Short mmCIF file of C-alpha atoms and ligand atoms in Angstrom, two decimals:
data_model
loop_
_atom_site.label_atom_id
_atom_site.label_comp_id
_atom_site.label_asym_id
_atom_site.label_seq_id
_atom_site.Cartn_x
_atom_site.Cartn_y
_atom_site.Cartn_z
CA MET A 1 16.13 13.56 18.72
CA GLY A 2 16.21 10.01 16.56
CA LYS A 3 14.65 10.50 13.35
CA GLN A 4 10.22 10.02 13.19
CA ARG A 5 9.28 6.26 12.22
CA VAL A 6 7.68 5.49 9.09
CA LEU A 7 5.72 2.14 8.77
CA SER A 8 3.69 1.24 5.68
CA GLY A 9 2.87 -2.31 3.53
CA VAL A 10 1.35 -3.84 0.91
CA GLN A 11 -0.74 -7.27 0.27
CA PRO A 12 1.33 -9.81 -1.32
CA THR A 13 -1.97 -10.67 -3.57
CA GLY A 14 -0.97 -10.58 -6.94
CA ASN A 15 1.52 -8.21 -8.37
CA LEU A 16 2.00 -4.23 -7.81
CA HIS A 17 -0.14 -2.00 -10.19
CA LEU A 18 0.78 1.36 -10.89
CA GLY A 19 -1.87 2.63 -8.42
CA ASN A 20 0.32 0.71 -5.42
CA TYR A 21 3.06 1.76 -6.93
CA LEU A 22 2.25 6.11 -7.61
CA GLY A 23 0.10 6.06 -4.25
CA ALA A 24 2.01 4.50 -2.21
CA ILE A 25 5.69 3.24 -2.73
CA CYS A 26 6.78 6.23 -4.84
CA ASN A 27 5.71 7.89 -1.59
CA TRP A 28 7.91 5.93 0.29
CA VAL A 29 10.84 6.27 -1.77
CA GLU A 30 10.45 9.97 -1.77
CA ILE A 31 10.40 10.36 1.76
CA GLN A 32 12.83 7.38 3.13
CA GLU A 33 15.86 9.50 3.82
CA ASN A 34 13.77 11.65 6.17
CA TYR A 35 12.82 8.95 8.33
CA GLU A 36 13.38 5.32 9.88
CA ASN A 37 11.37 3.48 7.97
CA PHE A 38 9.77 -0.56 7.84
CA PHE A 39 7.82 -1.54 5.06
CA CYS A 40 6.46 -5.31 5.11
CA VAL A 41 4.84 -7.90 3.53
CA VAL A 42 1.53 -7.83 4.67
CA ASP A 43 0.98 -11.64 4.40
CA LEU A 44 -1.23 -12.05 6.86
CA HIS A 45 -3.55 -9.96 5.41
CA ALA A 46 -3.68 -11.84 2.43
CA ILE A 47 -5.82 -14.73 3.83
CA THR A 48 -8.55 -12.66 4.92
CA VAL A 49 -10.02 -13.37 1.39
CA PRO A 50 -9.59 -16.68 0.04
CA HIS A 51 -6.40 -17.16 -1.30
CA ASN A 52 -3.84 -19.90 -3.09
CA PRO A 53 -1.25 -21.42 -0.57
CA LYS A 54 0.68 -22.38 -3.52
CA THR A 55 1.43 -19.18 -4.73
CA LEU A 56 1.66 -17.04 -1.49
CA ALA A 57 5.46 -17.83 -0.89
CA GLN A 58 6.45 -16.83 -3.97
CA ASP A 59 4.12 -13.73 -3.93
CA THR A 60 5.57 -12.58 -0.76
CA TYR A 61 9.09 -12.61 -2.60
CA THR A 62 7.93 -10.81 -5.72
CA ILE A 63 6.54 -7.71 -3.24
CA ALA A 64 9.58 -7.81 -1.44
CA ALA A 65 11.77 -7.64 -4.78
CA LEU A 66 9.56 -4.95 -6.08
CA TYR A 67 10.07 -2.65 -2.81
CA LEU A 68 13.87 -2.83 -3.38
CA ALA A 69 13.79 -2.76 -7.19
CA CYS A 70 11.42 0.57 -6.87
CA GLY A 71 14.04 2.40 -5.03
CA ILE A 72 13.64 1.48 -1.21
CA ASP A 73 17.18 1.68 0.20
CA LEU A 74 17.99 -0.70 2.98
CA ASN A 75 20.05 2.29 4.54
CA HIS A 76 17.41 4.00 5.43
CA SER A 77 14.92 1.29 5.44
CA THR A 78 13.77 -2.16 6.66
CA ILE A 79 11.90 -4.48 4.94
CA PHE A 80 10.40 -7.89 5.86
CA VAL A 81 7.74 -9.96 6.08
CA GLN A 82 4.95 -9.19 8.70
CA SER A 83 4.05 -13.43 9.03
CA HIS A 84 7.46 -13.66 10.49
CA VAL A 85 7.51 -11.12 12.95
CA THR A 86 4.78 -13.22 15.46
CA ALA A 87 4.17 -9.65 17.43
CA HIS A 88 1.82 -8.86 14.74
CA SER A 89 -1.09 -11.72 15.54
CA GLU A 90 -0.42 -10.95 19.16
CA LEU A 91 -0.98 -7.45 19.52
CA ALA A 92 -4.10 -7.81 17.14
CA TRP A 93 -5.72 -10.20 19.40
CA LEU A 94 -4.88 -7.48 22.63
CA LEU A 95 -6.29 -4.89 20.43
CA ASN A 96 -9.28 -6.71 19.19
CA CYS A 97 -10.47 -7.17 23.02
CA ILE A 98 -10.32 -3.27 23.17
CA THR A 99 -12.10 -2.32 19.64
CA PRO A 100 -16.02 -2.28 19.46
CA LEU A 101 -17.42 -4.06 17.09
CA ASN A 102 -19.62 -1.30 15.53
CA TRP A 103 -15.92 0.22 14.46
CA LEU A 104 -15.34 -2.52 12.41
CA GLU A 105 -18.86 -2.84 10.42
CA ARG A 106 -18.61 0.65 9.29
CA MET A 107 -15.12 0.08 7.42
CA ILE A 108 -15.96 0.98 3.69
CA GLN A 109 -13.47 -1.41 2.58
CA PHE A 110 -15.05 -4.49 4.48
CA LYS A 111 -18.71 -3.92 2.99
CA GLU A 112 -17.12 -3.69 -0.57
CA LYS A 113 -15.41 -6.96 0.00
CA ALA A 114 -18.20 -8.55 2.01
CA LEU A 115 -20.20 -7.34 -0.78
CA LYS A 116 -17.92 -8.81 -3.54
CA GLN A 117 -18.00 -12.35 -1.26
CA GLY A 118 -21.37 -12.86 -0.36
CA GLU A 119 -21.82 -15.99 1.89
CA ASN A 120 -18.19 -16.53 2.42
CA VAL A 121 -16.80 -13.47 4.50
CA SER A 122 -14.61 -14.82 7.38
CA VAL A 123 -14.20 -13.22 10.77
CA GLY A 124 -10.56 -12.28 9.42
CA LEU A 125 -11.77 -10.04 6.79
CA LEU A 126 -14.03 -7.82 9.29
CA ASP A 127 -10.98 -7.91 11.59
CA TYR A 128 -8.28 -6.83 8.78
CA PRO A 129 -7.91 -3.11 10.10
CA VAL A 130 -7.26 -4.18 13.52
CA LEU A 131 -4.46 -6.02 12.71
CA MET A 132 -3.47 -3.35 10.50
CA ALA A 133 -3.67 -1.04 13.33
CA ALA A 134 -1.01 -3.70 15.09
CA ASP A 135 1.27 -3.21 12.17
CA ILE A 136 1.08 0.33 12.71
CA LEU A 137 1.01 0.67 16.55
CA LEU A 138 4.02 -1.87 17.19
CA TYR A 139 6.50 0.41 15.39
CA ASP A 140 5.44 3.38 17.19
CA ALA A 141 5.13 4.77 13.89
CA ASP A 142 4.80 8.77 13.26
CA ARG A 143 3.61 8.39 9.97
CA VAL A 144 1.50 6.05 7.78
CA PRO A 145 2.75 6.43 3.76
CA VAL A 146 -0.42 4.90 1.87
CA GLY A 147 -3.10 5.75 -0.81
CA GLU A 148 -6.30 7.30 -0.09
CA ASP A 149 -8.44 4.25 0.02
CA GLN A 150 -6.55 3.37 3.19
CA LYS A 151 -7.69 6.76 4.88
CA GLN A 152 -10.39 5.41 7.23
CA HIS A 153 -8.25 2.55 8.31
CA LEU A 154 -5.77 5.06 9.37
CA GLU A 155 -8.43 7.10 11.24
CA LEU A 156 -9.73 3.51 12.90
CA THR A 157 -5.95 2.86 14.08
CA ARG A 158 -5.87 6.50 15.59
CA ASP A 159 -8.78 6.00 17.29
CA ILE A 160 -7.75 2.73 18.89
CA ALA A 161 -4.71 4.03 19.92
CA ILE A 162 -6.27 6.58 22.05
CA ARG A 163 -9.03 4.62 23.26
CA PHE A 164 -6.24 2.27 24.93
CA ASN A 165 -4.30 4.97 26.11
CA ASP A 166 -7.58 6.13 27.93
CA GLN A 167 -8.40 3.16 29.25
CA PHE A 168 -4.83 1.64 30.31
CA ALA A 169 -2.56 4.63 30.46
CA THR A 170 -2.45 8.09 31.38
CA PRO A 171 -2.11 11.72 29.24
CA GLU A 172 1.28 12.34 30.57
CA ASN A 173 2.54 8.75 30.29
CA PRO A 174 1.00 7.22 27.06
CA VAL A 175 1.58 3.80 25.87
CA ILE A 176 0.52 3.56 22.41
CA LYS A 177 2.11 6.58 19.91
CA VAL A 178 -0.86 7.73 17.69
CA PRO A 179 0.16 7.76 14.76
CA ASP A 180 -0.37 10.23 11.16
CA PRO A 181 -1.44 9.33 7.89
CA LEU A 182 0.72 10.91 5.06
CA ILE A 183 -1.41 10.89 1.72
CA ARG A 184 0.28 12.71 -0.88
CA THR A 185 -2.62 14.32 -3.17
CA GLU A 186 -1.03 13.34 -6.45
CA GLY A 187 -1.47 9.51 -7.17
CA ALA A 188 -3.66 9.24 -4.09
CA ARG A 189 -6.34 7.43 -6.58
CA VAL A 190 -5.00 6.03 -9.81
CA MET A 191 -8.65 4.94 -11.50
CA SER A 192 -9.05 1.52 -13.62
CA LEU A 193 -8.32 1.70 -17.21
CA THR A 194 -11.65 0.18 -17.90
CA ASP A 195 -13.64 3.00 -15.75
CA GLY A 196 -12.28 6.27 -14.94
CA THR A 197 -14.55 6.32 -11.72
CA ARG A 198 -13.39 3.39 -9.98
CA LYS A 199 -9.62 3.06 -8.69
CA MET A 200 -7.12 0.58 -10.21
CA SER A 201 -7.37 -2.52 -8.32
CA LYS A 202 -5.47 -5.90 -7.81
CA SER A 203 -9.27 -7.48 -7.33
CA ASP A 204 -10.73 -6.34 -10.85
CA PRO A 205 -11.36 -9.44 -12.63
CA SER A 206 -10.13 -8.07 -15.70
CA ASP A 207 -6.49 -7.59 -15.99
CA LEU A 208 -7.18 -5.08 -18.71
CA SER A 209 -8.28 -2.69 -16.20
CA ARG A 210 -4.37 -1.96 -14.48
CA ILE A 211 -1.22 -1.99 -15.49
CA ASN A 212 1.27 -3.90 -13.42
CA LEU A 213 4.88 -2.87 -12.64
CA LEU A 214 6.17 -6.53 -14.46
CA ASP A 215 3.63 -6.06 -17.48
CA PRO A 216 6.12 -6.80 -20.60
CA PRO A 217 5.97 -3.41 -23.37
CA GLU A 218 3.63 -5.28 -25.60
CA LEU A 219 1.15 -6.14 -22.93
CA ILE A 220 1.49 -2.42 -21.53
CA GLU A 221 0.98 -1.10 -25.27
CA LYS A 222 -2.20 -3.21 -25.79
CA LYS A 223 -4.22 -2.46 -22.16
CA ILE A 224 -3.68 1.17 -23.28
CA LYS A 225 -4.60 0.87 -26.91
CA ARG A 226 -7.47 -1.03 -25.52
CA CYS A 227 -8.30 1.38 -22.58
CA LYS A 228 -11.40 3.25 -21.87
CA THR A 229 -11.54 6.71 -23.46
CA ASP A 230 -14.45 9.16 -24.54
CA PRO A 231 -15.48 10.71 -28.37
CA ILE A 232 -14.88 14.54 -26.89
CA ARG A 233 -12.30 16.80 -28.80
CA GLY A 234 -8.81 17.46 -26.99
CA LEU A 235 -7.72 16.71 -23.91
CA GLU A 236 -8.28 18.06 -20.10
CA PHE A 237 -7.98 17.88 -16.63
CA ASP A 238 -10.58 17.70 -13.89
CA ASN A 239 -13.64 17.43 -16.51
CA PRO A 240 -16.01 15.60 -13.70
CA GLU A 241 -17.90 14.42 -17.23
CA ARG A 242 -14.29 12.81 -17.98
CA PRO A 243 -13.14 10.55 -15.48
CA GLU A 244 -10.70 8.46 -17.77
CA CYS A 245 -9.24 11.83 -19.62
CA ASN A 246 -8.60 13.15 -16.03
CA ASN A 247 -6.98 9.67 -14.85
CA LEU A 248 -4.75 9.13 -18.14
CA LEU A 249 -3.46 12.71 -18.14
CA GLY A 250 -2.40 12.35 -14.64
CA LEU A 251 -0.89 9.05 -15.23
CA TYR A 252 1.05 10.61 -17.79
CA GLY A 253 2.18 13.71 -15.69
CA LEU A 254 3.58 11.06 -12.85
CA LEU A 255 4.98 8.88 -14.98
CA SER A 256 7.05 11.59 -17.11
CA GLY A 257 7.72 13.58 -14.17
CA LYS A 258 5.97 16.69 -15.68
CA THR A 259 3.62 19.15 -13.78
CA LYS A 260 -0.10 19.48 -14.59
CA GLN A 261 0.59 22.71 -16.63
CA GLU A 262 3.32 20.97 -18.37
CA VAL A 263 1.20 18.13 -19.35
CA ILE A 264 -1.88 20.63 -20.48
CA GLU A 265 0.54 23.03 -22.63
CA GLU A 266 1.89 19.60 -24.48
CA CYS A 267 -1.29 17.43 -24.97
CA GLN A 268 -4.55 19.98 -24.76
CA GLU A 269 -4.73 19.94 -28.35
CA MET A 270 -3.92 16.07 -28.65
CA GLY A 271 -6.28 13.62 -29.71
CA TRP A 272 -6.55 10.03 -28.01
CA GLY A 273 -4.89 8.51 -31.14
CA LYS A 274 -1.94 10.48 -30.47
CA PHE A 275 -2.19 10.51 -26.74
CA LYS A 276 -1.78 6.89 -26.31
CA PRO A 277 1.38 6.22 -27.79
CA LEU A 278 2.88 8.84 -26.19
CA LEU A 279 1.30 7.31 -22.82
CA SER A 280 2.59 4.01 -24.05
CA GLU A 281 6.17 5.02 -24.22
CA THR A 282 6.45 6.77 -21.26
CA THR A 283 5.06 3.83 -19.08
CA VAL A 284 7.13 1.14 -20.98
CA GLU A 285 10.29 3.57 -20.17
CA ALA A 286 9.24 4.16 -16.30
CA LEU A 287 8.96 0.73 -15.80
CA LYS A 288 11.97 -0.53 -17.43
CA PRO A 289 14.58 0.15 -14.77
CA ILE A 290 12.27 -1.17 -12.51
CA GLN A 291 11.77 -4.39 -13.99
CA ILE A 292 15.48 -5.10 -14.97
CA LYS A 293 16.09 -4.75 -11.22
CA TYR A 294 13.34 -6.44 -10.43
CA GLN A 295 14.78 -9.45 -12.60
CA GLU A 296 18.48 -9.31 -10.88
CA ILE A 297 17.15 -9.23 -7.26
CA MET A 298 14.62 -12.05 -8.01
CA ASP A 299 17.89 -14.28 -9.54
CA ASP A 300 19.90 -13.51 -6.34
CA GLN A 301 17.50 -15.70 -4.05
CA ASP A 302 20.47 -15.67 -1.19
CA TYR A 303 20.49 -12.01 -1.42
CA LEU A 304 16.72 -11.62 -1.07
CA ASN A 305 16.39 -14.26 2.10
CA SER A 306 19.18 -12.25 3.56
CA VAL A 307 17.37 -9.14 3.20
CA LEU A 308 14.34 -10.53 4.95
CA ARG A 309 16.24 -12.29 7.26
CA GLU A 310 17.76 -8.97 8.79
CA GLY A 311 14.43 -7.44 8.55
CA LYS A 312 12.51 -9.62 10.50
CA GLU A 313 15.52 -9.19 13.36
CA LYS A 314 14.95 -5.46 13.23
CA ALA A 315 11.73 -5.54 13.18
CA GLU A 316 11.31 -8.09 15.73
CA THR A 317 13.57 -6.12 18.11
CA VAL A 318 11.22 -2.85 17.94
CA ALA A 319 7.87 -4.82 18.14
CA ASN A 320 8.49 -7.07 21.06
CA HIS A 321 9.37 -3.92 22.99
CA THR A 322 6.26 -2.16 22.00
CA LEU A 323 4.15 -5.45 22.49
CA ALA A 324 5.78 -5.91 26.30
CA ARG A 325 4.83 -2.09 26.80
CA VAL A 326 1.32 -3.17 26.23
CA LYS A 327 1.16 -6.21 28.05
CA GLU A 328 1.97 -4.64 30.98
CA ALA A 329 -0.30 -1.71 30.79
CA LEU A 330 -3.08 -4.50 30.28
CA GLY A 331 -1.96 -6.26 33.49
CA TYR A 332 -0.18 -9.04 32.34
CA LEU A 333 1.76 -11.52 34.28
CA ALA A 334 5.04 -11.51 32.86
CA PRO A 335 6.98 -14.56 31.72
CA PHE A 336 9.85 -15.71 34.34
P1 AMP B 401 -3.37 -3.33 -1.51
O1 AMP B 401 -2.89 -3.38 -2.64
O2 AMP B 401 -4.55 -2.91 -1.41
O3 AMP B 401 -2.58 -4.03 -0.43
O4 AMP B 401 -2.69 -1.61 -1.49
C1 AMP B 401 -1.34 -1.18 -1.44
C2 AMP B 401 -0.86 -0.17 -1.41
O5 AMP B 401 -1.68 0.75 -2.51
C3 AMP B 401 -1.93 0.82 -0.32
O6 AMP B 401 -1.27 2.24 0.29
C4 AMP B 401 -3.12 1.61 -1.05
O7 AMP B 401 -3.53 2.51 -0.56
C5 AMP B 401 -2.44 1.93 -2.54
N1 AMP B 401 -3.54 1.80 -3.55
C6 AMP B 401 -3.81 0.61 -3.72
N2 AMP B 401 -4.78 0.90 -4.74
C7 AMP B 401 -4.20 2.30 -5.21
C8 AMP B 401 -5.13 3.35 -6.33
N3 AMP B 401 -5.71 2.58 -7.37
N4 AMP B 401 -5.00 4.72 -6.28
C9 AMP B 401 -3.74 4.72 -5.55
N5 AMP B 401 -3.32 4.31 -4.44
C10 AMP B 401 -3.57 2.47 -4.38
N1 LIG B 402 -4.45 -2.12 4.59
C1 LIG B 402 -3.50 -2.07 3.45
C2 LIG B 402 -4.07 -1.93 2.11
O1 LIG B 402 -4.71 -2.38 1.71
C3 LIG B 402 -2.30 -2.71 3.59
C4 LIG B 402 -1.23 -2.66 5.22
C5 LIG B 402 -1.85 -3.61 5.83
C6 LIG B 402 -0.96 -1.22 5.45
N2 LIG B 402 -1.00 -3.07 7.12
C7 LIG B 402 -0.82 -1.86 7.02
C8 LIG B 402 -1.03 -0.07 4.98
C9 LIG B 402 0.06 -1.09 7.75
C10 LIG B 402 0.01 0.58 6.33
C11 LIG B 402 0.13 0.39 7.20
O2 LIG B 402 -3.12 -0.88 1.29
#
């Protein structure tokens, strides 16, 4: 038996932050040896909210290079750009026609994003989770490693797969593989530096709310110096009154590789004045190797292009196969 498949992706909107890194990509890197992995840069998703055509291509390169810089290994994983494999758009259309509208209207992320945008909400924003389902189902993915915020979209993906099989296949011969989420407990929800009750997000208007993987050391220090804390003495995890404290200690643990217990023993007596420089230094050190590797990759455009060209070919072979199976089940006349 071959290895199980993994698929995941990140949007090329701005650069990655610690939430993306600790919630998603670290997990990809940790598990990659045990699976056959496909990691895409989901550029079709990036235009579901107003975007800048002048930066989309460059942002796509940035995310692909960051995948590599964070430790995605081409011996185990394929890196590709979503829009390079046209089967994603095509399967999204086919799945649109079997997905009930009210399943999409229920999506929390849609409601949140639509609220932020007011009048100007596109059909694409509503349809975003169906495209995501297409991404996953095209690769017959067994597992989908994502942060906690994507759980509802994965449940929808499962529901769409099950509905398709119910309508167009038999239980003995399902056409679409039903995937499982893979959400790790630690790091699944990294919170904002300016509000410990909200998740760290690319779309937060304040850059001070997040640490980006490519932030220079001075900026990281500044952001941590300014981040929200509280006036209570000592540091602790899991006090609902102290969301910022929980988040910052959690970040320290994840970035230093220390367990919760070790962090508590080291930090419980500390004040913020002592803890913040420690967190800054740890963050800068953890990101340094990623930043160096990133620069090397970005300086070698030919290499990056070849990674994406090869990725497209590998991804396309698998995706086209699944698409053909789905079209056959739907009764399409095959091209001659
Ligand atoms: P996005 O930036 O929305 O394309 O998200 C890419 C990946 O990062 C997804 O797997 C998300 O679940 C994950 N992610 C985004 N923000 C956070 C966060 N604040 N904490 C943990 N994971 C996150
Ligand atoms: N919606 C995901 C996010 O914002 C990104 C994404 C698109 C994705 N397609 C995917 C994640 C397929 C996993 C699998 O985080």
